[in-house]
mmCIF file of C-alpha atoms and ligand atoms in Angstrom:
data_model
loop_
_atom_site.group_PDB
_atom_site.id
_atom_site.type_symbol
_atom_site.label_atom_id
_atom_site.label_comp_id
_atom_site.label_asym_id
_atom_site.label_seq_id
_atom_site.Cartn_x
_atom_site.Cartn_y
_atom_site.Cartn_z
ATOM 1 C CA MET P 22 -16.878 -52.864 -20.037
ATOM 2 C CA ILE P 23 -17.963 -56.013 -18.976
ATOM 3 C CA LEU P 24 -21.173 -57.287 -19.987
ATOM 4 C CA ASP P 25 -23.607 -59.544 -17.555
ATOM 5 C CA ASP P 26 -26.182 -61.577 -19.260
ATOM 6 C CA LEU P 27 -28.513 -59.296 -20.081
ATOM 7 C CA GLY P 28 -26.005 -56.927 -21.954
ATOM 8 C CA ASN P 29 -25.823 -54.771 -18.303
ATOM 9 C CA PRO P 30 -23.240 -53.364 -17.785
ATOM 10 C CA ASN P 31 -21.584 -55.310 -14.856
ATOM 11 C CA GLU P 32 -20.376 -53.197 -12.488
ATOM 12 C CA PRO P 33 -19.914 -53.439 -8.471
ATOM 13 C CA PRO P 34 -23.120 -52.334 -6.257
ATOM 14 C CA PRO P 35 -22.860 -48.307 -5.756
ATOM 15 C CA ARG P 36 -20.986 -48.195 -2.113
ATOM 16 C CA ARG P 37 -24.451 -47.079 -0.203
ATOM 17 C CA ASP P 38 -23.800 -44.028 2.077
ATOM 18 C CA THR P 39 -25.899 -43.871 5.329
ATOM 19 C CA SER P 40 -26.576 -40.800 4.954
ATOM 20 C CA ALA P 41 -29.364 -41.011 2.190
ATOM 21 C CA TYR P 42 -31.758 -43.409 5.099
ATOM 22 C CA PRO P 43 -33.320 -42.778 8.262
ATOM 23 C CA VAL P 44 -31.350 -45.978 9.902
ATOM 24 C CA GLY P 45 -28.210 -46.615 8.567
ATOM 25 C CA SER P 46 -25.138 -47.812 10.117
ATOM 26 C CA TYR P 47 -22.360 -50.327 9.445
ATOM 27 C CA THR P 48 -20.118 -50.343 12.307
ATOM 28 C CA GLU P 49 -19.789 -49.405 15.971
ATOM 29 C CA TRP P 50 -17.373 -46.547 15.013
ATOM 30 C CA ASP P 51 -18.651 -44.257 12.417
ATOM 31 C CA PRO P 52 -19.893 -40.537 13.667
ATOM 32 C CA LEU P 53 -23.269 -41.225 15.095
ATOM 33 C CA GLU P 54 -26.223 -38.939 14.299
ATOM 34 C CA GLU P 55 -28.795 -40.578 15.895
ATOM 35 C CA VAL P 56 -29.791 -43.039 18.618
ATOM 36 C CA ILE P 57 -32.101 -44.281 20.709
ATOM 37 C CA VAL P 58 -31.724 -44.367 24.546
ATOM 38 C CA GLY P 59 -33.690 -46.946 26.843
ATOM 39 C CA ILE P 60 -35.871 -46.320 30.033
ATOM 40 C CA VAL P 61 -36.961 -47.608 33.134
ATOM 41 C CA ASP P 62 -40.102 -47.215 33.048
ATOM 42 C CA GLY P 63 -42.017 -49.924 34.907
ATOM 43 C CA ALA P 64 -38.545 -51.784 35.299
ATOM 44 C CA GLY P 65 -39.252 -54.860 37.116
ATOM 45 C CA PHE P 66 -37.807 -58.639 37.902
ATOM 46 C CA PRO P 67 -39.083 -60.853 35.236
ATOM 47 C CA THR P 68 -41.072 -63.891 35.775
ATOM 48 C CA TRP P 69 -38.570 -66.870 36.889
ATOM 49 C CA HIS P 70 -37.897 -69.602 34.368
ATOM 50 C CA MET P 71 -34.380 -71.664 34.053
ATOM 51 C CA SER P 72 -33.004 -69.410 31.332
ATOM 52 C CA LEU P 73 -32.184 -67.121 34.392
ATOM 53 C CA PRO P 74 -29.691 -68.983 36.538
ATOM 54 C CA PRO P 75 -27.018 -69.436 33.470
ATOM 55 C CA VAL P 76 -26.552 -65.631 32.910
ATOM 56 C CA LEU P 77 -27.654 -64.102 36.728
ATOM 57 C CA PRO P 78 -24.884 -63.485 39.071
ATOM 58 C CA ALA P 79 -25.083 -66.493 41.627
ATOM 59 C CA ASP P 80 -25.601 -64.184 44.435
ATOM 60 C CA GLN P 81 -29.295 -62.937 42.851
ATOM 61 C CA HIS P 82 -30.849 -65.986 41.971
ATOM 62 C CA ASP P 83 -32.963 -65.611 45.506
ATOM 63 C CA THR P 84 -33.833 -62.403 45.022
ATOM 64 C CA PHE P 85 -35.029 -62.914 41.462
ATOM 65 C CA ARG P 86 -37.458 -65.804 42.718
ATOM 66 C CA SER P 87 -38.709 -64.094 45.645
ATOM 67 C CA ARG P 88 -39.748 -60.913 43.419
ATOM 68 C CA ALA P 89 -40.265 -62.272 40.440
ATOM 69 C CA GLY P 90 -42.707 -60.001 38.734
ATOM 70 C CA ARG P 91 -42.661 -57.313 41.124
ATOM 71 C CA PRO P 92 -41.076 -54.070 39.993
ATOM 72 C CA PHE P 93 -37.406 -52.624 40.620
ATOM 73 C CA PRO P 94 -36.268 -51.014 43.803
ATOM 74 C CA PRO P 95 -37.979 -47.556 43.030
ATOM 75 C CA GLU P 96 -35.381 -45.473 44.148
ATOM 76 C CA GLN P 97 -32.985 -47.544 42.120
ATOM 77 C CA VAL P 98 -35.089 -46.978 39.251
ATOM 78 C CA GLU P 99 -34.977 -43.480 39.843
ATOM 79 C CA ALA P 100 -31.291 -43.021 39.872
ATOM 80 C CA ALA P 101 -30.988 -44.484 36.954
ATOM 81 C CA ARG P 102 -33.510 -42.584 35.402
ATOM 82 C CA ARG P 103 -31.771 -39.608 36.521
ATOM 83 C CA GLU P 104 -28.815 -40.710 34.738
ATOM 84 C CA LEU P 105 -30.585 -41.310 31.547
ATOM 85 C CA GLU P 106 -31.243 -37.916 31.553
ATOM 86 C CA GLN P 107 -27.117 -36.753 32.132
ATOM 87 C CA PHE P 108 -26.451 -39.235 29.163
ATOM 88 C CA VAL P 109 -29.110 -37.798 26.750
ATOM 89 C CA HIS P 110 -28.030 -34.416 26.884
ATOM 90 C CA ILE P 111 -24.220 -35.312 27.139
ATOM 91 C CA LEU P 112 -25.128 -36.692 23.816
ATOM 92 C CA GLU P 113 -27.845 -33.829 22.523
ATOM 93 C CA ALA P 114 -24.705 -31.219 23.573
ATOM 94 C CA GLU P 115 -22.145 -33.592 21.751
ATOM 95 C CA GLY P 116 -25.089 -32.952 18.270
ATOM 96 C CA VAL P 117 -27.088 -36.686 18.580
ATOM 97 C CA THR P 118 -30.165 -37.001 17.790
ATOM 98 C CA VAL P 119 -31.945 -38.717 20.977
ATOM 99 C CA ARG P 120 -34.870 -41.379 20.475
ATOM 100 C CA ARG P 121 -36.457 -42.876 22.873
ATOM 101 C CA PRO P 122 -39.209 -45.909 23.263
ATOM 102 C CA GLU P 123 -42.252 -45.403 24.488
ATOM 103 C CA PRO P 124 -43.065 -47.430 27.919
ATOM 104 C CA ILE P 125 -45.375 -49.911 27.701
ATOM 105 C CA PRO P 126 -47.154 -52.085 30.986
ATOM 106 C CA GLN P 127 -43.835 -54.478 32.358
ATOM 107 C CA GLN P 128 -45.912 -56.151 35.083
ATOM 108 C CA GLN P 129 -48.824 -56.970 33.515
ATOM 109 C CA THR P 130 -48.891 -61.481 32.727
ATOM 110 C CA TYR P 131 -49.051 -62.210 28.699
ATOM 111 C CA ARG P 132 -49.211 -65.711 27.422
ATOM 112 C CA THR P 133 -48.687 -67.644 24.626
ATOM 113 C CA LEU P 134 -50.083 -71.394 23.719
ATOM 114 C CA ASP P 135 -47.601 -72.597 26.282
ATOM 115 C CA TRP P 136 -46.728 -70.029 29.114
ATOM 116 C CA THR P 137 -47.202 -67.038 30.687
ATOM 117 C CA SER P 138 -44.689 -64.453 31.537
ATOM 118 C CA THR P 139 -44.240 -61.154 32.524
ATOM 119 C CA GLY P 140 -41.882 -58.635 31.127
ATOM 120 C CA MET P 141 -38.272 -56.724 31.783
ATOM 121 C CA TYR P 142 -38.126 -53.463 30.725
ATOM 122 C CA ALA P 143 -37.509 -51.300 27.509
ATOM 123 C CA ALA P 144 -33.476 -50.391 28.764
ATOM 124 C CA MET P 145 -31.511 -52.203 26.695
ATOM 125 C CA PRO P 146 -32.570 -51.393 22.879
ATOM 126 C CA ARG P 147 -28.839 -53.475 22.436
ATOM 127 C CA ASP P 148 -30.265 -56.626 22.681
ATOM 128 C CA ALA P 149 -33.564 -56.257 21.337
ATOM 129 C CA LEU P 150 -32.865 -54.084 17.807
ATOM 130 C CA LEU P 151 -30.072 -55.163 15.613
ATOM 131 C CA VAL P 152 -29.136 -52.161 12.749
ATOM 132 C CA VAL P 153 -27.322 -53.398 9.910
ATOM 133 C CA GLY P 154 -26.766 -50.648 7.080
ATOM 134 C CA ASP P 155 -30.688 -49.455 6.568
ATOM 135 C CA GLU P 156 -32.098 -52.137 7.598
ATOM 136 C CA ILE P 157 -33.675 -52.430 11.419
ATOM 137 C CA ILE P 158 -34.205 -55.905 12.829
ATOM 138 C CA GLU P 159 -36.241 -57.249 15.147
ATOM 139 C CA CYS P 160 -34.605 -59.518 17.535
ATOM 140 C CA PRO P 161 -35.977 -63.393 18.136
ATOM 141 C CA MET P 162 -35.590 -62.826 21.857
ATOM 142 C CA ALA P 163 -35.236 -66.487 23.808
ATOM 143 C CA TRP P 164 -35.948 -65.070 26.966
ATOM 144 C CA ARG P 165 -39.805 -65.055 27.515
ATOM 145 C CA SER P 166 -39.791 -62.079 29.779
ATOM 146 C CA ARG P 167 -38.634 -60.250 26.304
ATOM 147 C CA TYR P 168 -41.425 -61.427 23.577
ATOM 148 C CA PHE P 169 -42.659 -58.195 23.890
ATOM 149 C CA GLU P 170 -40.065 -56.244 24.324
ATOM 150 C CA THR P 171 -39.603 -54.260 20.889
ATOM 151 C CA LEU P 172 -43.127 -53.055 21.422
ATOM 152 C CA ALA P 173 -42.034 -50.247 22.793
ATOM 153 C CA TYR P 174 -40.677 -49.484 19.847
ATOM 154 C CA ARG P 175 -42.660 -49.758 17.611
ATOM 155 C CA PRO P 176 -44.098 -46.258 17.526
ATOM 156 C CA LEU P 177 -40.501 -45.285 16.068
ATOM 157 C CA LEU P 178 -40.097 -48.602 14.046
ATOM 158 C CA LYS P 179 -43.438 -47.498 11.861
ATOM 159 C CA GLU P 180 -42.222 -43.634 11.331
ATOM 160 C CA TYR P 181 -38.196 -45.278 10.633
ATOM 161 C CA PHE P 182 -40.506 -47.580 8.216
ATOM 162 C CA HIS P 183 -42.631 -44.536 6.720
ATOM 163 C CA ALA P 184 -39.467 -42.013 5.763
ATOM 164 C CA GLY P 185 -37.384 -44.830 3.873
ATOM 165 C CA ALA P 186 -36.279 -47.536 6.254
ATOM 166 C CA ARG P 187 -36.432 -51.422 5.564
ATOM 167 C CA TRP P 188 -37.991 -53.104 9.064
ATOM 168 C CA SER P 189 -37.816 -56.678 9.395
ATOM 169 C CA ALA P 190 -38.514 -59.052 12.215
ATOM 170 C CA ALA P 191 -36.708 -63.012 12.684
ATOM 171 C CA PRO P 192 -39.644 -66.062 13.136
ATOM 172 C CA LYS P 193 -41.147 -65.205 16.060
ATOM 173 C CA PRO P 194 -39.835 -67.841 18.935
ATOM 174 C CA GLU P 195 -42.613 -69.497 20.838
ATOM 175 C CA LEU P 196 -40.172 -70.730 23.804
ATOM 176 C CA LYS P 197 -41.923 -73.789 24.525
ATOM 177 C CA ASP P 198 -39.740 -76.027 26.877
ATOM 178 C CA GLU P 199 -38.168 -77.707 23.924
ATOM 179 C CA GLN P 200 -36.132 -74.265 23.757
ATOM 180 C CA TYR P 201 -34.091 -74.674 26.409
ATOM 181 C CA ASP P 202 -31.661 -77.778 27.677
ATOM 182 C CA GLN P 203 -33.835 -79.173 30.481
ATOM 183 C CA ASP P 204 -30.524 -81.295 31.904
ATOM 184 C CA TRP P 205 -29.089 -78.212 31.924
ATOM 185 C CA THR P 206 -26.388 -77.635 35.460
ATOM 186 C CA ASP P 207 -23.765 -75.180 36.488
ATOM 187 C CA PRO P 208 -20.067 -76.059 34.487
ATOM 188 C CA GLY P 209 -19.005 -73.261 37.332
ATOM 189 C CA ALA P 210 -16.642 -70.533 36.649
ATOM 190 C CA ASP P 211 -13.617 -72.633 34.987
ATOM 191 C CA GLY P 212 -16.137 -74.826 33.403
ATOM 192 C CA PRO P 213 -16.602 -75.808 29.690
ATOM 193 C CA THR P 214 -19.167 -73.456 28.428
ATOM 194 C CA ARG P 215 -22.670 -75.040 28.934
ATOM 195 C CA LEU P 216 -25.781 -73.307 26.898
ATOM 196 C CA VAL P 217 -29.078 -73.624 28.043
ATOM 197 C CA VAL P 218 -30.676 -72.795 24.615
ATOM 198 C CA THR P 219 -30.760 -75.715 22.627
ATOM 199 C CA GLU P 220 -31.260 -75.361 18.796
ATOM 200 C CA PHE P 221 -35.463 -76.421 18.582
ATOM 201 C CA GLU P 222 -35.932 -72.943 16.804
ATOM 202 C CA PRO P 223 -33.968 -69.378 16.019
ATOM 203 C CA THR P 224 -32.728 -67.270 18.617
ATOM 204 C CA PHE P 225 -30.629 -64.509 19.527
ATOM 205 C CA ASP P 226 -30.137 -60.802 20.759
ATOM 206 C CA ALA P 227 -28.183 -58.364 18.595
ATOM 207 C CA ALA P 228 -25.961 -57.662 21.345
ATOM 208 C CA ASP P 229 -24.160 -61.292 20.750
ATOM 209 C CA PHE P 230 -23.381 -59.236 17.522
ATOM 210 C CA THR P 231 -20.747 -56.616 16.806
ATOM 211 C CA ARG P 232 -20.450 -54.731 13.101
ATOM 212 C CA CYS P 233 -17.469 -53.847 11.401
ATOM 213 C CA GLY P 234 -18.281 -52.929 8.243
ATOM 214 C CA ARG P 235 -19.110 -56.300 6.255
ATOM 215 C CA ASP P 236 -17.594 -58.091 9.008
ATOM 216 C CA ILE P 237 -19.837 -59.095 11.708
ATOM 217 C CA ILE P 238 -18.624 -60.476 14.758
ATOM 218 C CA ALA P 239 -20.966 -62.826 16.734
ATOM 219 C CA GLN P 240 -20.645 -65.249 19.131
ATOM 220 C CA THR P 241 -23.351 -68.347 20.541
ATOM 221 C CA SER P 242 -24.335 -67.592 24.074
ATOM 222 C CA ASN P 243 -27.430 -68.450 26.531
ATOM 223 C CA VAL P 244 -29.673 -66.635 24.472
ATOM 224 C CA THR P 245 -28.125 -66.851 20.909
ATOM 225 C CA ASN P 246 -28.033 -70.314 19.303
ATOM 226 C CA THR P 247 -26.174 -71.509 16.283
ATOM 227 C CA PHE P 248 -29.614 -71.881 14.098
ATOM 228 C CA GLY P 249 -30.493 -67.532 15.397
ATOM 229 C CA ILE P 250 -26.318 -66.880 13.652
ATOM 230 C CA GLU P 251 -27.967 -68.876 10.454
ATOM 231 C CA TRP P 252 -31.170 -67.195 9.648
ATOM 232 C CA LEU P 253 -29.154 -63.504 10.307
ATOM 233 C CA ARG P 254 -26.366 -64.971 7.543
ATOM 234 C CA ARG P 255 -29.247 -65.937 5.410
ATOM 235 C CA HIS P 256 -31.304 -63.182 5.803
ATOM 236 C CA LEU P 257 -28.050 -60.581 5.630
ATOM 237 C CA GLY P 258 -27.004 -62.427 1.945
ATOM 238 C CA ASP P 259 -23.573 -61.702 0.636
ATOM 239 C CA GLU P 260 -23.170 -58.558 1.317
ATOM 240 C CA TYR P 261 -21.681 -59.279 5.416
ATOM 241 C CA ARG P 262 -19.843 -62.428 7.064
ATOM 242 C CA ILE P 263 -20.720 -63.326 9.651
ATOM 243 C CA HIS P 264 -17.736 -64.905 11.846
ATOM 244 C CA VAL P 265 -18.703 -66.800 14.574
ATOM 245 C CA LEU P 266 -16.193 -66.608 17.796
ATOM 246 C CA GLU P 267 -15.762 -68.565 20.738
ATOM 247 C CA PHE P 268 -14.749 -67.188 24.006
ATOM 248 C CA LYS P 269 -13.708 -68.225 27.160
ATOM 249 C CA ASP P 270 -16.733 -67.256 29.093
ATOM 250 C CA ALA P 271 -19.003 -70.547 31.006
ATOM 251 C CA HIS P 272 -22.189 -68.005 31.158
ATOM 252 C CA PRO P 273 -21.894 -66.316 27.797
ATOM 253 C CA MET P 274 -24.530 -63.196 27.325
ATOM 254 C CA HIS P 275 -23.650 -60.507 24.809
ATOM 255 C CA ILE P 276 -20.699 -59.915 23.452
ATOM 256 C CA ASP P 277 -19.940 -56.390 24.198
ATOM 257 C CA ALA P 278 -18.728 -56.760 27.316
ATOM 258 C CA THR P 279 -16.001 -59.479 25.933
ATOM 259 C CA LEU P 280 -14.818 -58.134 22.386
ATOM 260 C CA VAL P 281 -15.216 -54.368 21.621
ATOM 261 C CA PRO P 282 -13.994 -53.179 17.704
ATOM 262 C CA MET P 283 -13.386 -49.747 18.974
ATOM 263 C CA ALA P 284 -12.530 -47.938 15.546
ATOM 264 C CA PRO P 285 -10.478 -49.261 12.368
ATOM 265 C CA GLY P 286 -7.678 -51.332 13.852
ATOM 266 C CA LYS P 287 -8.333 -50.396 17.399
ATOM 267 C CA LEU P 288 -9.554 -53.810 19.387
ATOM 268 C CA LEU P 289 -10.969 -53.481 23.303
ATOM 269 C CA ILE P 290 -10.830 -57.119 24.783
ATOM 270 C CA HIS P 291 -11.605 -58.756 28.344
ATOM 271 C CA PRO P 292 -8.233 -59.327 29.687
ATOM 272 C CA GLU P 293 -9.545 -63.611 30.661
ATOM 273 C CA ARG P 294 -12.410 -64.224 28.337
ATOM 274 C CA VAL P 295 -9.901 -63.079 25.416
ATOM 275 C CA PRO P 296 -6.767 -64.806 26.376
ATOM 276 C CA GLU P 297 -5.566 -64.363 22.411
ATOM 277 C CA VAL P 298 -6.892 -62.261 19.951
ATOM 278 C CA PRO P 299 -8.722 -63.561 16.983
ATOM 279 C CA LYS P 300 -7.063 -64.363 13.686
ATOM 280 C CA LEU P 301 -9.402 -62.185 11.913
ATOM 281 C CA PHE P 302 -8.171 -58.774 14.024
ATOM 282 C CA LYS P 303 -4.602 -59.658 13.344
ATOM 283 C CA GLY P 304 -2.309 -56.655 13.177
ATOM 284 C CA TRP P 305 -4.719 -54.616 15.209
ATOM 285 C CA ASP P 306 -4.192 -52.264 18.195
ATOM 286 C CA VAL P 307 -5.218 -54.630 21.050
ATOM 287 C CA MET P 308 -6.080 -53.064 25.156
ATOM 288 C CA ALA P 309 -7.263 -55.524 27.441
ATOM 289 C CA ALA P 310 -9.586 -54.247 29.140
ATOM 290 C CA PRO P 311 -8.351 -52.471 32.711
ATOM 291 C CA GLN P 312 -9.797 -54.224 35.644
ATOM 292 C CA PRO P 313 -13.295 -52.481 36.778
ATOM 293 C CA VAL P 314 -13.532 -50.470 39.744
ATOM 294 C CA ILE P 315 -17.791 -51.127 41.255
ATOM 295 C CA PRO P 316 -17.295 -51.835 44.388
ATOM 296 C CA ASP P 317 -18.274 -54.873 45.744
ATOM 297 C CA GLY P 318 -21.657 -53.689 47.454
ATOM 298 C CA HIS P 319 -22.884 -51.961 44.628
ATOM 299 C CA PRO P 320 -25.931 -54.116 43.299
ATOM 300 C CA LEU P 321 -25.388 -55.718 39.716
ATOM 301 C CA TYR P 322 -28.662 -57.776 39.219
ATOM 302 C CA MET P 323 -27.532 -59.066 36.283
ATOM 303 C CA THR P 324 -24.140 -58.782 34.954
ATOM 304 C CA SER P 325 -20.537 -59.060 35.802
ATOM 305 C CA LYS P 326 -18.422 -56.265 37.036
ATOM 306 C CA TRP P 327 -17.129 -55.789 33.214
ATOM 307 C CA LEU P 328 -19.629 -53.580 32.310
ATOM 308 C CA ASN P 329 -16.471 -50.857 32.566
ATOM 309 C CA MET P 330 -16.224 -52.023 28.990
ATOM 310 C CA ASN P 331 -19.669 -50.952 27.212
ATOM 311 C CA ILE P 332 -18.561 -48.442 26.102
ATOM 312 C CA LEU P 333 -20.579 -46.203 23.384
ATOM 313 C CA MET P 334 -18.403 -44.725 20.500
ATOM 314 C CA LEU P 335 -19.713 -41.311 19.003
ATOM 315 C CA ASP P 336 -16.892 -41.547 16.262
ATOM 316 C CA GLU P 337 -13.287 -42.861 15.713
ATOM 317 C CA GLU P 338 -12.393 -40.715 19.112
ATOM 318 C CA ARG P 339 -14.801 -39.380 21.442
ATOM 319 C CA VAL P 340 -16.398 -42.637 23.625
ATOM 320 C CA ILE P 341 -18.697 -42.588 26.287
ATOM 321 C CA VAL P 342 -17.436 -44.085 29.811
ATOM 322 C CA GLU P 343 -18.439 -43.997 33.866
ATOM 323 C CA ARG P 344 -17.432 -41.295 35.377
ATOM 324 C CA ARG P 345 -16.301 -43.110 38.347
ATOM 325 C CA ASP P 346 -14.030 -45.743 36.127
ATOM 326 C CA GLU P 347 -10.762 -43.549 36.704
ATOM 327 C CA PRO P 348 -8.876 -46.585 35.193
ATOM 328 C CA MET P 349 -10.668 -47.085 32.583
ATOM 329 C CA ILE P 350 -10.421 -43.094 31.248
ATOM 330 C CA THR P 351 -6.667 -43.592 32.002
ATOM 331 C CA ALA P 352 -6.420 -45.954 29.357
ATOM 332 C CA MET P 353 -8.861 -44.528 27.073
ATOM 333 C CA ARG P 354 -6.594 -41.247 27.120
ATOM 334 C CA ARG P 355 -3.497 -43.872 26.439
ATOM 335 C CA PHE P 356 -5.209 -45.867 23.438
ATOM 336 C CA GLY P 357 -5.792 -42.529 21.602
ATOM 337 C CA PHE P 358 -9.605 -41.643 22.378
ATOM 338 C CA THR P 359 -11.180 -38.549 23.751
ATOM 339 C CA PRO P 360 -13.311 -39.757 27.010
ATOM 340 C CA ILE P 361 -16.661 -38.137 28.193
ATOM 341 C CA PRO P 362 -17.842 -39.150 31.083
ATOM 342 C CA CYS P 363 -20.766 -39.505 32.538
ATOM 343 C CA ASP P 364 -22.584 -40.838 35.370
ATOM 344 C CA PHE P 365 -24.021 -44.550 34.680
ATOM 345 C CA ARG P 366 -23.556 -46.738 37.798
ATOM 346 C CA ASN P 367 -26.974 -46.857 39.255
ATOM 347 C CA PHE P 368 -27.970 -47.942 35.672
ATOM 348 C CA ASN P 369 -25.361 -50.140 35.369
ATOM 349 C CA SER P 370 -27.311 -51.905 37.919
ATOM 350 C CA PHE P 371 -30.410 -53.181 35.815
ATOM 351 C CA GLY P 372 -27.677 -54.687 33.321
ATOM 352 C CA GLY P 373 -26.041 -52.823 30.802
ATOM 353 C CA SER P 374 -23.728 -49.926 30.749
ATOM 354 C CA PHE P 375 -23.763 -47.063 27.569
ATOM 355 C CA HIS P 376 -23.951 -49.929 24.492
ATOM 356 C CA CYS P 377 -26.350 -51.520 26.038
ATOM 357 C CA ALA P 378 -28.369 -48.829 26.359
ATOM 358 C CA THR P 379 -28.587 -47.552 23.159
ATOM 359 C CA LEU P 380 -28.835 -48.409 19.566
ATOM 360 C CA ASP P 381 -27.208 -46.440 17.022
ATOM 361 C CA VAL P 382 -30.019 -45.871 14.368
ATOM 362 C CA ARG P 383 -27.706 -43.603 11.725
ATOM 363 C CA ARG P 384 -23.646 -43.489 11.855
ATOM 364 C CA ARG P 385 -22.619 -41.613 8.652
ATOM 365 C CA GLY P 386 -20.335 -43.716 6.680
ATOM 366 C CA THR P 387 -19.926 -46.495 3.987
ATOM 367 C CA LEU P 388 -20.705 -50.070 3.829
ATOM 368 C CA GLU P 389 -16.394 -50.994 4.121
ATOM 369 C CA SER P 390 -13.601 -54.004 4.533
ATOM 370 C CA TYR P 391 -12.022 -53.596 7.717
ATOM 371 C CA LEU P 392 -10.904 -56.925 8.197
HETATM 372 O O1 DAV R 29 -19.810 -59.318 31.469
HETATM 373 O O2 DAV R 29 -21.727 -60.367 32.266
HETATM 374 C C1 DAV R 29 -22.538 -58.021 30.170
HETATM 375 C C2 DAV R 29 -23.124 -58.154 28.939
HETATM 376 C C3 DAV R 29 -24.479 -57.070 28.971
HETATM 377 N N1 DAV R 29 -24.968 -56.646 27.204
HETATM 378 C C4 DAV R 29 -21.282 -59.498 31.633
HETATM 379 C C5 DAV R 29 -21.967 -59.437 30.516
#
């Protein structure tokens, strides 16, 4: 036996099993036990700000400018709400416990020392909260319209804390003008990536990180800066390795429609944004996502059509996919998975799909190395 300086046995730390914790998730694929599913109640166009054009589809800028601070079209919100209900039923039927946030006012103007804004929604828990191991972290989001977003989850966060979870929040950003590149111009679809966030203070969205046990893959984006990634790296400590990868994406925001680890040894990639499989994933089976099939006329206020990649794993086999996305359903079967279809196209309009709409609070598993 090896003894340390104090004469205690120097053994490796115990492999922490998530079953002992109310919050516990190390990967994107361990068996899902509890999940938060977002809500579209009160969802609205945010106050216009220069952080939006770098990521919104070009044909949506005028809509966002003219409807800033007003609700999204009620019939679309209603259709998305019905799809969320279907999604919840499917998850529950598959044995997953589903939790929901509490609506907070979104169209109410709030102010800090430097600026005013209205909110947006509590539809995408994946962006606002990051679960790593037994800890749940409130993210320092770069959009002023998302400044208070985590308040919708506070009843759940308090409950998880009382049950033994570790609950933390990154330093609350100021989001002053210095946080945004005031000279930002659009590099164009093929141009070099030019991010609108500066390194003034740490900001990140959880959706710019994807978890593979001890290895966490990250990207800088129009909401996540190097300062934010460094904060998280130091906060998480030596147990985790954060790898920052670069993709061919002139307008990056969130990694979960670009690089999607689905199971140990199985990786889904965007066929254009990931022209070469990152060396880290050497030896993994890689599938390029099939072309998305969302029709051109379907409103997508905030994203590209590549939301087809934004899937949710229930375990190493079952995967939730959009019901009308036949090419993806076929591709998933061929890749060895069991697709579970769910209608979600109306929800997609608001900027995300199954991965964005969820936060996996607990997946049964232990901390392992997969890369
Ligand atoms: O492809 O427009 C979507 C990511 C949403 N969290 C895209 C990025």
